[in-house]
Amino acid sequence: MNTQQIALLVVLIFLSAFASSSETAFFSLDRFQLRRIRERFVPSYERIKKLLARPSKLLVLILLLNECVNFILSGLITTIIEKNDNLLFSNLQILLSKLSPQFKTLFLPHNEWVLTTFLTLVITLPILLLLCEITPKVIAVKMNRLVAITNSSFLLFLYRLFFPVLWIVNFAIELALKKLKGQNQEPL
């Protein structure tokens, strides 16, 4: 693993944490918190107000960002494992054969994809859960105003940059909702 890959992993983890914390922070702000932000941080309030004016597009932006970043992160970890599979494969095979002879046959050389998949899950899942989802969301719940103020500039930049994509996705969602609503004309 080289320094570029490590740097890219750190950036991807940061972007995923950014998206997760933004989702929680922005959608947990109440009107009293928004009023306090308006009183003390006018430029941030204006950005937050623009982003929350269309909550469905904001949510689509955050989810697309998070999913794309997590997909790339998982792919990068898989690539790193595949490039180092000889070392990992031999060490893990020795360890598992000591634990149980049945594991030795599972990780035969022709089943390297099983090992790669297993290691990718074992490495990626804790990173995604702890560093990219749970921790950022817990922080955002406890400090939602600060996170919203801090994240609003970059989020508004991304919102403007990906507006055409957001418009298309949002249009498709609204079209699907209209079709679903049209099919369910029965009164509740």
mmCIF file with all atom_site columns, C-alpha atoms in Angstrom:
data_model
loop_
_atom_site.group_PDB
_atom_site.id
_atom_site.type_symbol
_atom_site.label_atom_id
_atom_site.label_alt_id
_atom_site.label_comp_id
_atom_site.label_asym_id
_atom_site.label_entity_id
_atom_site.label_seq_id
_atom_site.pdbx_PDB_ins_code
_atom_site.Cartn_x
_atom_site.Cartn_y
_atom_site.Cartn_z
_atom_site.occupancy
_atom_site.B_iso_or_equiv
_atom_site.pdbx_formal_charge
_atom_site.auth_seq_id
_atom_site.auth_comp_id
_atom_site.auth_asym_id
_atom_site.auth_atom_id
_atom_site.pdbx_PDB_model_num
ATOM 1   C CA . MET A 1 1   ? 0.000   0.000   0.000   1.00 0.00 ? 1   MET A CA 1
ATOM 2   C CA . ASN A 1 2   ? 1.525   3.308   -1.058  1.00 0.00 ? 2   ASN A CA 1
ATOM 3   C CA . THR A 1 3   ? 1.049   6.802   0.332   1.00 0.00 ? 3   THR A CA 1
ATOM 4   C CA . GLN A 1 4   ? -1.353  7.797   -2.455  1.00 0.00 ? 4   GLN A CA 1
ATOM 5   C CA . GLN A 1 5   ? -3.678  4.949   -1.553  1.00 0.00 ? 5   GLN A CA 1
ATOM 6   C CA . ILE A 1 6   ? -3.508  5.838   2.134   1.00 0.00 ? 6   ILE A CA 1
ATOM 7   C CA . ALA A 1 7   ? -4.230  9.493   1.338   1.00 0.00 ? 7   ALA A CA 1
ATOM 8   C CA . LEU A 1 8   ? -7.151  8.492   -0.875  1.00 0.00 ? 8   LEU A CA 1
ATOM 9   C CA . LEU A 1 9   ? -8.534  6.220   1.875   1.00 0.00 ? 9   LEU A CA 1
ATOM 10  C CA . VAL A 1 10  ? -8.357  9.083   4.388   1.00 0.00 ? 10  VAL A CA 1
ATOM 11  C CA . VAL A 1 11  ? -10.081 11.495  1.960   1.00 0.00 ? 11  VAL A CA 1
ATOM 12  C CA . LEU A 1 12  ? -12.817 8.960   1.188   1.00 0.00 ? 12  LEU A CA 1
ATOM 13  C CA . ILE A 1 13  ? -13.405 8.257   4.890   1.00 0.00 ? 13  ILE A CA 1
ATOM 14  C CA . PHE A 1 14  ? -13.587 12.006  5.529   1.00 0.00 ? 14  PHE A CA 1
ATOM 15  C CA . LEU A 1 15  ? -16.085 12.522  2.657   1.00 0.00 ? 15  LEU A CA 1
ATOM 16  C CA . SER A 1 16  ? -18.277 9.681   3.857   1.00 0.00 ? 16  SER A CA 1
ATOM 17  C CA . ALA A 1 17  ? -18.208 11.006  7.423   1.00 0.00 ? 17  ALA A CA 1
ATOM 18  C CA . PHE A 1 18  ? -18.996 14.474  6.049   1.00 0.00 ? 18  PHE A CA 1
ATOM 19  C CA . ALA A 1 19  ? -22.063 13.148  4.219   1.00 0.00 ? 19  ALA A CA 1
ATOM 20  C CA . SER A 1 20  ? -23.302 11.122  7.203   1.00 0.00 ? 20  SER A CA 1
ATOM 21  C CA . SER A 1 21  ? -22.879 13.968  9.646   1.00 0.00 ? 21  SER A CA 1
ATOM 22  C CA . SER A 1 22  ? -24.513 16.431  7.235   1.00 0.00 ? 22  SER A CA 1
ATOM 23  C CA . GLU A 1 23  ? -27.573 14.229  6.838   1.00 0.00 ? 23  GLU A CA 1
ATOM 24  C CA . THR A 1 24  ? -28.091 13.994  10.585  1.00 0.00 ? 24  THR A CA 1
ATOM 25  C CA . ALA A 1 25  ? -27.225 17.616  11.369  1.00 0.00 ? 25  ALA A CA 1
ATOM 26  C CA . PHE A 1 26  ? -29.340 19.297  8.705   1.00 0.00 ? 26  PHE A CA 1
ATOM 27  C CA . PHE A 1 27  ? -32.423 17.167  9.218   1.00 0.00 ? 27  PHE A CA 1
ATOM 28  C CA . SER A 1 28  ? -32.327 17.441  13.000  1.00 0.00 ? 28  SER A CA 1
ATOM 29  C CA . LEU A 1 29  ? -32.291 21.238  13.169  1.00 0.00 ? 29  LEU A CA 1
ATOM 30  C CA . ASP A 1 30  ? -35.465 22.653  14.707  1.00 0.00 ? 30  ASP A CA 1
ATOM 31  C CA . ARG A 1 31  ? -36.822 26.177  14.208  1.00 0.00 ? 31  ARG A CA 1
ATOM 32  C CA . PHE A 1 32  ? -35.293 27.442  17.464  1.00 0.00 ? 32  PHE A CA 1
ATOM 33  C CA . GLN A 1 33  ? -31.842 26.266  16.441  1.00 0.00 ? 33  GLN A CA 1
ATOM 34  C CA . LEU A 1 34  ? -32.302 27.830  13.003  1.00 0.00 ? 34  LEU A CA 1
ATOM 35  C CA . ARG A 1 35  ? -33.296 31.117  14.668  1.00 0.00 ? 35  ARG A CA 1
ATOM 36  C CA . ARG A 1 36  ? -30.123 31.062  16.807  1.00 0.00 ? 36  ARG A CA 1
ATOM 37  C CA . ILE A 1 37  ? -28.008 30.399  13.720  1.00 0.00 ? 37  ILE A CA 1
ATOM 38  C CA . ARG A 1 38  ? -29.770 33.292  11.925  1.00 0.00 ? 38  ARG A CA 1
ATOM 39  C CA . GLU A 1 39  ? -29.028 35.624  14.851  1.00 0.00 ? 39  GLU A CA 1
ATOM 40  C CA . ARG A 1 40  ? -25.338 34.724  15.195  1.00 0.00 ? 40  ARG A CA 1
ATOM 41  C CA . PHE A 1 41  ? -24.163 33.333  11.850  1.00 0.00 ? 41  PHE A CA 1
ATOM 42  C CA . VAL A 1 42  ? -26.044 35.106  9.062   1.00 0.00 ? 42  VAL A CA 1
ATOM 43  C CA . PRO A 1 43  ? -23.963 33.806  6.093   1.00 0.00 ? 43  PRO A CA 1
ATOM 44  C CA . SER A 1 44  ? -24.216 30.227  7.367   1.00 0.00 ? 44  SER A CA 1
ATOM 45  C CA . TYR A 1 45  ? -27.923 30.650  7.943   1.00 0.00 ? 45  TYR A CA 1
ATOM 46  C CA . GLU A 1 46  ? -28.418 31.774  4.338   1.00 0.00 ? 46  GLU A CA 1
ATOM 47  C CA . ARG A 1 47  ? -26.584 28.690  3.072   1.00 0.00 ? 47  ARG A CA 1
ATOM 48  C CA . ILE A 1 48  ? -28.514 26.360  5.381   1.00 0.00 ? 48  ILE A CA 1
ATOM 49  C CA . LYS A 1 49  ? -31.797 27.998  4.357   1.00 0.00 ? 49  LYS A CA 1
ATOM 50  C CA . LYS A 1 50  ? -30.992 27.470  0.645   1.00 0.00 ? 50  LYS A CA 1
ATOM 51  C CA . LEU A 1 51  ? -30.124 23.826  1.253   1.00 0.00 ? 51  LEU A CA 1
ATOM 52  C CA . LEU A 1 52  ? -33.204 23.106  3.378   1.00 0.00 ? 52  LEU A CA 1
ATOM 53  C CA . ALA A 1 53  ? -35.508 24.910  0.934   1.00 0.00 ? 53  ALA A CA 1
ATOM 54  C CA . ARG A 1 54  ? -35.564 21.698  -1.129  1.00 0.00 ? 54  ARG A CA 1
ATOM 55  C CA . PRO A 1 55  ? -35.080 18.902  1.397   1.00 0.00 ? 55  PRO A CA 1
ATOM 56  C CA . SER A 1 56  ? -35.580 16.090  -1.109  1.00 0.00 ? 56  SER A CA 1
ATOM 57  C CA . LYS A 1 57  ? -32.755 17.374  -3.331  1.00 0.00 ? 57  LYS A CA 1
ATOM 58  C CA . LEU A 1 58  ? -30.517 17.868  -0.311  1.00 0.00 ? 58  LEU A CA 1
ATOM 59  C CA . LEU A 1 59  ? -31.199 14.317  0.833   1.00 0.00 ? 59  LEU A CA 1
ATOM 60  C CA . VAL A 1 60  ? -30.562 12.944  -2.666  1.00 0.00 ? 60  VAL A CA 1
ATOM 61  C CA . LEU A 1 61  ? -27.252 14.853  -2.809  1.00 0.00 ? 61  LEU A CA 1
ATOM 62  C CA . ILE A 1 62  ? -26.108 13.552  0.569   1.00 0.00 ? 62  ILE A CA 1
ATOM 63  C CA . LEU A 1 63  ? -27.124 9.965   -0.162  1.00 0.00 ? 63  LEU A CA 1
ATOM 64  C CA . LEU A 1 64  ? -25.557 9.950   -3.639  1.00 0.00 ? 64  LEU A CA 1
ATOM 65  C CA . LEU A 1 65  ? -22.336 11.381  -2.244  1.00 0.00 ? 65  LEU A CA 1
ATOM 66  C CA . ASN A 1 66  ? -22.237 8.854   0.580   1.00 0.00 ? 66  ASN A CA 1
ATOM 67  C CA . GLU A 1 67  ? -23.053 5.851   -1.602  1.00 0.00 ? 67  GLU A CA 1
ATOM 68  C CA . CYS A 1 68  ? -20.542 6.787   -4.322  1.00 0.00 ? 68  CYS A CA 1
ATOM 69  C CA . VAL A 1 69  ? -17.784 7.408   -1.783  1.00 0.00 ? 69  VAL A CA 1
ATOM 70  C CA . ASN A 1 70  ? -18.517 4.159   0.070   1.00 0.00 ? 70  ASN A CA 1
ATOM 71  C CA . PHE A 1 71  ? -18.510 2.242   -3.220  1.00 0.00 ? 71  PHE A CA 1
ATOM 72  C CA . ILE A 1 72  ? -15.127 3.713   -4.200  1.00 0.00 ? 72  ILE A CA 1
ATOM 73  C CA . LEU A 1 73  ? -13.763 3.075   -0.683  1.00 0.00 ? 73  LEU A CA 1
ATOM 74  C CA . SER A 1 74  ? -14.773 -0.573  -0.839  1.00 0.00 ? 74  SER A CA 1
ATOM 75  C CA . GLY A 1 75  ? -13.264 -0.926  -4.316  1.00 0.00 ? 75  GLY A CA 1
ATOM 76  C CA . LEU A 1 76  ? -10.000 0.651   -3.189  1.00 0.00 ? 76  LEU A CA 1
ATOM 77  C CA . ILE A 1 77  ? -9.749  -1.683  -0.200  1.00 0.00 ? 77  ILE A CA 1
ATOM 78  C CA . THR A 1 78  ? -10.451 -4.646  -2.499  1.00 0.00 ? 78  THR A CA 1
ATOM 79  C CA . THR A 1 79  ? -7.708  -3.480  -4.880  1.00 0.00 ? 79  THR A CA 1
ATOM 80  C CA . ILE A 1 80  ? -5.218  -3.153  -2.027  1.00 0.00 ? 80  ILE A CA 1
ATOM 81  C CA . ILE A 1 81  ? -6.092  -6.651  -0.812  1.00 0.00 ? 81  ILE A CA 1
ATOM 82  C CA . GLU A 1 82  ? -5.758  -8.114  -4.311  1.00 0.00 ? 82  GLU A CA 1
ATOM 83  C CA . LYS A 1 83  ? -2.329  -6.504  -4.809  1.00 0.00 ? 83  LYS A CA 1
ATOM 84  C CA . ASN A 1 84  ? -1.134  -7.965  -1.512  1.00 0.00 ? 84  ASN A CA 1
ATOM 85  C CA . ASP A 1 85  ? -2.987  -11.258 -1.712  1.00 0.00 ? 85  ASP A CA 1
ATOM 86  C CA . ASN A 1 86  ? 0.096   -13.504 -1.824  1.00 0.00 ? 86  ASN A CA 1
ATOM 87  C CA . LEU A 1 87  ? 1.280   -12.313 1.572   1.00 0.00 ? 87  LEU A CA 1
ATOM 88  C CA . LEU A 1 88  ? -2.224  -12.184 3.046   1.00 0.00 ? 88  LEU A CA 1
ATOM 89  C CA . PHE A 1 89  ? -3.250  -15.466 1.477   1.00 0.00 ? 89  PHE A CA 1
ATOM 90  C CA . SER A 1 90  ? -0.338  -17.494 2.799   1.00 0.00 ? 90  SER A CA 1
ATOM 91  C CA . ASN A 1 91  ? -0.509  -16.040 6.331   1.00 0.00 ? 91  ASN A CA 1
ATOM 92  C CA . LEU A 1 92  ? -4.260  -16.416 6.620   1.00 0.00 ? 92  LEU A CA 1
ATOM 93  C CA . GLN A 1 93  ? -4.184  -19.939 5.208   1.00 0.00 ? 93  GLN A CA 1
ATOM 94  C CA . ILE A 1 94  ? -1.603  -20.984 7.816   1.00 0.00 ? 94  ILE A CA 1
ATOM 95  C CA . LEU A 1 95  ? -3.626  -19.382 10.601  1.00 0.00 ? 95  LEU A CA 1
ATOM 96  C CA . LEU A 1 96  ? -6.924  -20.911 9.510   1.00 0.00 ? 96  LEU A CA 1
ATOM 97  C CA . SER A 1 97  ? -5.467  -24.374 8.940   1.00 0.00 ? 97  SER A CA 1
ATOM 98  C CA . LYS A 1 98  ? -4.265  -24.332 12.548  1.00 0.00 ? 98  LYS A CA 1
ATOM 99  C CA . LEU A 1 99  ? -7.760  -23.430 13.713  1.00 0.00 ? 99  LEU A CA 1
ATOM 100 C CA . SER A 1 100 ? -9.601  -25.982 11.620  1.00 0.00 ? 100 SER A CA 1
ATOM 101 C CA . PRO A 1 101 ? -8.571  -28.206 8.698   1.00 0.00 ? 101 PRO A CA 1
ATOM 102 C CA . GLN A 1 102 ? -11.906 -27.482 6.993   1.00 0.00 ? 102 GLN A CA 1
ATOM 103 C CA . PHE A 1 103 ? -10.938 -23.825 6.525   1.00 0.00 ? 103 PHE A CA 1
ATOM 104 C CA . LYS A 1 104 ? -7.793  -24.872 4.670   1.00 0.00 ? 104 LYS A CA 1
ATOM 105 C CA . THR A 1 105 ? -9.832  -26.286 1.781   1.00 0.00 ? 105 THR A CA 1
ATOM 106 C CA . LEU A 1 106 ? -12.033 -23.194 1.632   1.00 0.00 ? 106 LEU A CA 1
ATOM 107 C CA . PHE A 1 107 ? -9.063  -20.946 0.880   1.00 0.00 ? 107 PHE A CA 1
ATOM 108 C CA . LEU A 1 108 ? -7.278  -23.035 -1.722  1.00 0.00 ? 108 LEU A CA 1
ATOM 109 C CA . PRO A 1 109 ? -5.486  -20.994 -4.410  1.00 0.00 ? 109 PRO A CA 1
ATOM 110 C CA . HIS A 1 110 ? -8.341  -21.442 -6.886  1.00 0.00 ? 110 HIS A CA 1
ATOM 111 C CA . ASN A 1 111 ? -10.716 -19.883 -4.332  1.00 0.00 ? 111 ASN A CA 1
ATOM 112 C CA . GLU A 1 112 ? -8.793  -16.628 -3.871  1.00 0.00 ? 112 GLU A CA 1
ATOM 113 C CA . TRP A 1 113 ? -11.938 -14.626 -4.568  1.00 0.00 ? 113 TRP A CA 1
ATOM 114 C CA . VAL A 1 114 ? -13.427 -16.077 -1.365  1.00 0.00 ? 114 VAL A CA 1
ATOM 115 C CA . LEU A 1 115 ? -10.472 -14.807 0.632   1.00 0.00 ? 115 LEU A CA 1
ATOM 116 C CA . THR A 1 116 ? -10.547 -11.421 -1.099  1.00 0.00 ? 116 THR A CA 1
ATOM 117 C CA . THR A 1 117 ? -14.277 -11.056 -0.421  1.00 0.00 ? 117 THR A CA 1
ATOM 118 C CA . PHE A 1 118 ? -13.879 -12.158 3.202   1.00 0.00 ? 118 PHE A CA 1
ATOM 119 C CA . LEU A 1 119 ? -10.977 -9.772  3.868   1.00 0.00 ? 119 LEU A CA 1
ATOM 120 C CA . THR A 1 120 ? -12.743 -6.906  2.118   1.00 0.00 ? 120 THR A CA 1
ATOM 121 C CA . LEU A 1 121 ? -15.764 -7.388  4.368   1.00 0.00 ? 121 LEU A CA 1
ATOM 122 C CA . VAL A 1 122 ? -13.674 -7.766  7.524   1.00 0.00 ? 122 VAL A CA 1
ATOM 123 C CA . ILE A 1 123 ? -11.747 -4.572  6.788   1.00 0.00 ? 123 ILE A CA 1
ATOM 124 C CA . THR A 1 124 ? -14.383 -2.408  5.082   1.00 0.00 ? 124 THR A CA 1
ATOM 125 C CA . LEU A 1 125 ? -17.361 -3.054  7.350   1.00 0.00 ? 125 LEU A CA 1
ATOM 126 C CA . PRO A 1 126 ? -15.810 -1.706  10.591  1.00 0.00 ? 126 PRO A CA 1
ATOM 127 C CA . ILE A 1 127 ? -14.362 1.298   8.737   1.00 0.00 ? 127 ILE A CA 1
ATOM 128 C CA . LEU A 1 128 ? -17.735 2.150   7.190   1.00 0.00 ? 128 LEU A CA 1
ATOM 129 C CA . LEU A 1 129 ? -19.742 1.556   10.335  1.00 0.00 ? 129 LEU A CA 1
ATOM 130 C CA . LEU A 1 130 ? -17.464 3.160   12.904  1.00 0.00 ? 130 LEU A CA 1
ATOM 131 C CA . LEU A 1 131 ? -15.670 5.924   11.009  1.00 0.00 ? 131 LEU A CA 1
ATOM 132 C CA . CYS A 1 132 ? -18.142 6.748   8.254   1.00 0.00 ? 132 CYS A CA 1
ATOM 133 C CA . GLU A 1 133 ? -21.579 6.207   9.783   1.00 0.00 ? 133 GLU A CA 1
ATOM 134 C CA . ILE A 1 134 ? -22.006 5.780   13.532  1.00 0.00 ? 134 ILE A CA 1
ATOM 135 C CA . THR A 1 135 ? -19.387 8.202   14.894  1.00 0.00 ? 135 THR A CA 1
ATOM 136 C CA . PRO A 1 136 ? -20.202 11.099  12.515  1.00 0.00 ? 136 PRO A CA 1
ATOM 137 C CA . LYS A 1 137 ? -23.934 10.714  13.145  1.00 0.00 ? 137 LYS A CA 1
ATOM 138 C CA . VAL A 1 138 ? -23.510 10.631  16.934  1.00 0.00 ? 138 VAL A CA 1
ATOM 139 C CA . ILE A 1 139 ? -21.353 13.758  16.759  1.00 0.00 ? 139 ILE A CA 1
ATOM 140 C CA . ALA A 1 140 ? -23.887 15.453  14.471  1.00 0.00 ? 140 ALA A CA 1
ATOM 141 C CA . VAL A 1 141 ? -26.782 14.655  16.802  1.00 0.00 ? 141 VAL A CA 1
ATOM 142 C CA . LYS A 1 142 ? -24.940 16.152  19.752  1.00 0.00 ? 142 LYS A CA 1
ATOM 143 C CA . MET A 1 143 ? -23.615 19.196  17.850  1.00 0.00 ? 143 MET A CA 1
ATOM 144 C CA . ASN A 1 144 ? -26.035 19.630  14.963  1.00 0.00 ? 144 ASN A CA 1
ATOM 145 C CA . ARG A 1 145 ? -25.793 23.432  14.760  1.00 0.00 ? 145 ARG A CA 1
ATOM 146 C CA . LEU A 1 146 ? -21.999 23.405  14.636  1.00 0.00 ? 146 LEU A CA 1
ATOM 147 C CA . VAL A 1 147 ? -21.923 20.592  12.055  1.00 0.00 ? 147 VAL A CA 1
ATOM 148 C CA . ALA A 1 148 ? -24.563 22.300  9.882   1.00 0.00 ? 148 ALA A CA 1
ATOM 149 C CA . ILE A 1 149 ? -22.708 25.621  10.014  1.00 0.00 ? 149 ILE A CA 1
ATOM 150 C CA . THR A 1 150 ? -19.363 23.963  9.260   1.00 0.00 ? 150 THR A CA 1
ATOM 151 C CA . ASN A 1 151 ? -20.633 21.716  6.471   1.00 0.00 ? 151 ASN A CA 1
ATOM 152 C CA . SER A 1 152 ? -22.953 24.205  4.777   1.00 0.00 ? 152 SER A CA 1
ATOM 153 C CA . SER A 1 153 ? -20.340 25.845  2.514   1.00 0.00 ? 153 SER A CA 1
ATOM 154 C CA . PHE A 1 154 ? -18.997 22.661  0.944   1.00 0.00 ? 154 PHE A CA 1
ATOM 155 C CA . LEU A 1 155 ? -22.461 21.116  0.778   1.00 0.00 ? 155 LEU A CA 1
ATOM 156 C CA . LEU A 1 156 ? -23.841 24.151  -1.068  1.00 0.00 ? 156 LEU A CA 1
ATOM 157 C CA . PHE A 1 157 ? -20.879 23.962  -3.469  1.00 0.00 ? 157 PHE A CA 1
ATOM 158 C CA . LEU A 1 158 ? -21.669 20.284  -4.158  1.00 0.00 ? 158 LEU A CA 1
ATOM 159 C CA . TYR A 1 159 ? -25.363 21.119  -4.477  1.00 0.00 ? 159 TYR A CA 1
ATOM 160 C CA . ARG A 1 160 ? -24.646 23.657  -7.185  1.00 0.00 ? 160 ARG A CA 1
ATOM 161 C CA . LEU A 1 161 ? -22.085 21.438  -8.907  1.00 0.00 ? 161 LEU A CA 1
ATOM 162 C CA . PHE A 1 162 ? -24.391 18.421  -9.111  1.00 0.00 ? 162 PHE A CA 1
ATOM 163 C CA . PHE A 1 163 ? -27.663 20.305  -9.562  1.00 0.00 ? 163 PHE A CA 1
ATOM 164 C CA . PRO A 1 164 ? -28.399 18.761  -12.998 1.00 0.00 ? 164 PRO A CA 1
ATOM 165 C CA . VAL A 1 165 ? -27.968 15.255  -11.572 1.00 0.00 ? 165 VAL A CA 1
ATOM 166 C CA . LEU A 1 166 ? -30.104 16.144  -8.559  1.00 0.00 ? 166 LEU A CA 1
ATOM 167 C CA . TRP A 1 167 ? -32.803 17.556  -10.807 1.00 0.00 ? 167 TRP A CA 1
ATOM 168 C CA . ILE A 1 168 ? -32.919 14.369  -12.918 1.00 0.00 ? 168 ILE A CA 1
ATOM 169 C CA . VAL A 1 169 ? -32.979 12.038  -9.900  1.00 0.00 ? 169 VAL A CA 1
ATOM 170 C CA . ASN A 1 170 ? -35.584 14.159  -8.125  1.00 0.00 ? 170 ASN A CA 1
ATOM 171 C CA . PHE A 1 171 ? -37.723 14.275  -11.298 1.00 0.00 ? 171 PHE A CA 1
ATOM 172 C CA . ALA A 1 172 ? -37.550 10.468  -11.579 1.00 0.00 ? 172 ALA A CA 1
ATOM 173 C CA . ILE A 1 173 ? -38.562 10.100  -7.923  1.00 0.00 ? 173 ILE A CA 1
ATOM 174 C CA . GLU A 1 174 ? -41.485 12.518  -8.318  1.00 0.00 ? 174 GLU A CA 1
ATOM 175 C CA . LEU A 1 175 ? -42.624 10.696  -11.460 1.00 0.00 ? 175 LEU A CA 1
ATOM 176 C CA . ALA A 1 176 ? -42.510 7.355   -9.643  1.00 0.00 ? 176 ALA A CA 1
ATOM 177 C CA . LEU A 1 177 ? -44.428 8.827   -6.701  1.00 0.00 ? 177 LEU A CA 1
ATOM 178 C CA . LYS A 1 178 ? -47.122 10.210  -9.030  1.00 0.00 ? 178 LYS A CA 1
ATOM 179 C CA . LYS A 1 179 ? -47.511 6.801   -10.673 1.00 0.00 ? 179 LYS A CA 1
ATOM 180 C CA . LEU A 1 180 ? -47.732 5.109   -7.279  1.00 0.00 ? 180 LEU A CA 1
ATOM 181 C CA . LYS A 1 181 ? -50.192 7.699   -6.046  1.00 0.00 ? 181 LYS A CA 1
ATOM 182 C CA . GLY A 1 182 ? -52.297 7.272   -9.193  1.00 0.00 ? 182 GLY A CA 1
ATOM 183 C CA . GLN A 1 183 ? -52.489 3.525   -8.653  1.00 0.00 ? 183 GLN A CA 1
ATOM 184 C CA . ASN A 1 184 ? -53.606 3.917   -5.059  1.00 0.00 ? 184 ASN A CA 1
ATOM 185 C CA . GLN A 1 185 ? -56.704 6.100   -5.490  1.00 0.00 ? 185 GLN A CA 1
ATOM 186 C CA . GLU A 1 186 ? -58.550 4.299   -2.722  1.00 0.00 ? 186 GLU A CA 1
ATOM 187 C CA . PRO A 1 187 ? -59.469 6.563   0.190   1.00 0.00 ? 187 PRO A CA 1
ATOM 188 C CA . LEU A 1 188 ? -57.823 5.761   3.501   1.00 0.00 ? 188 LEU A CA 1
#
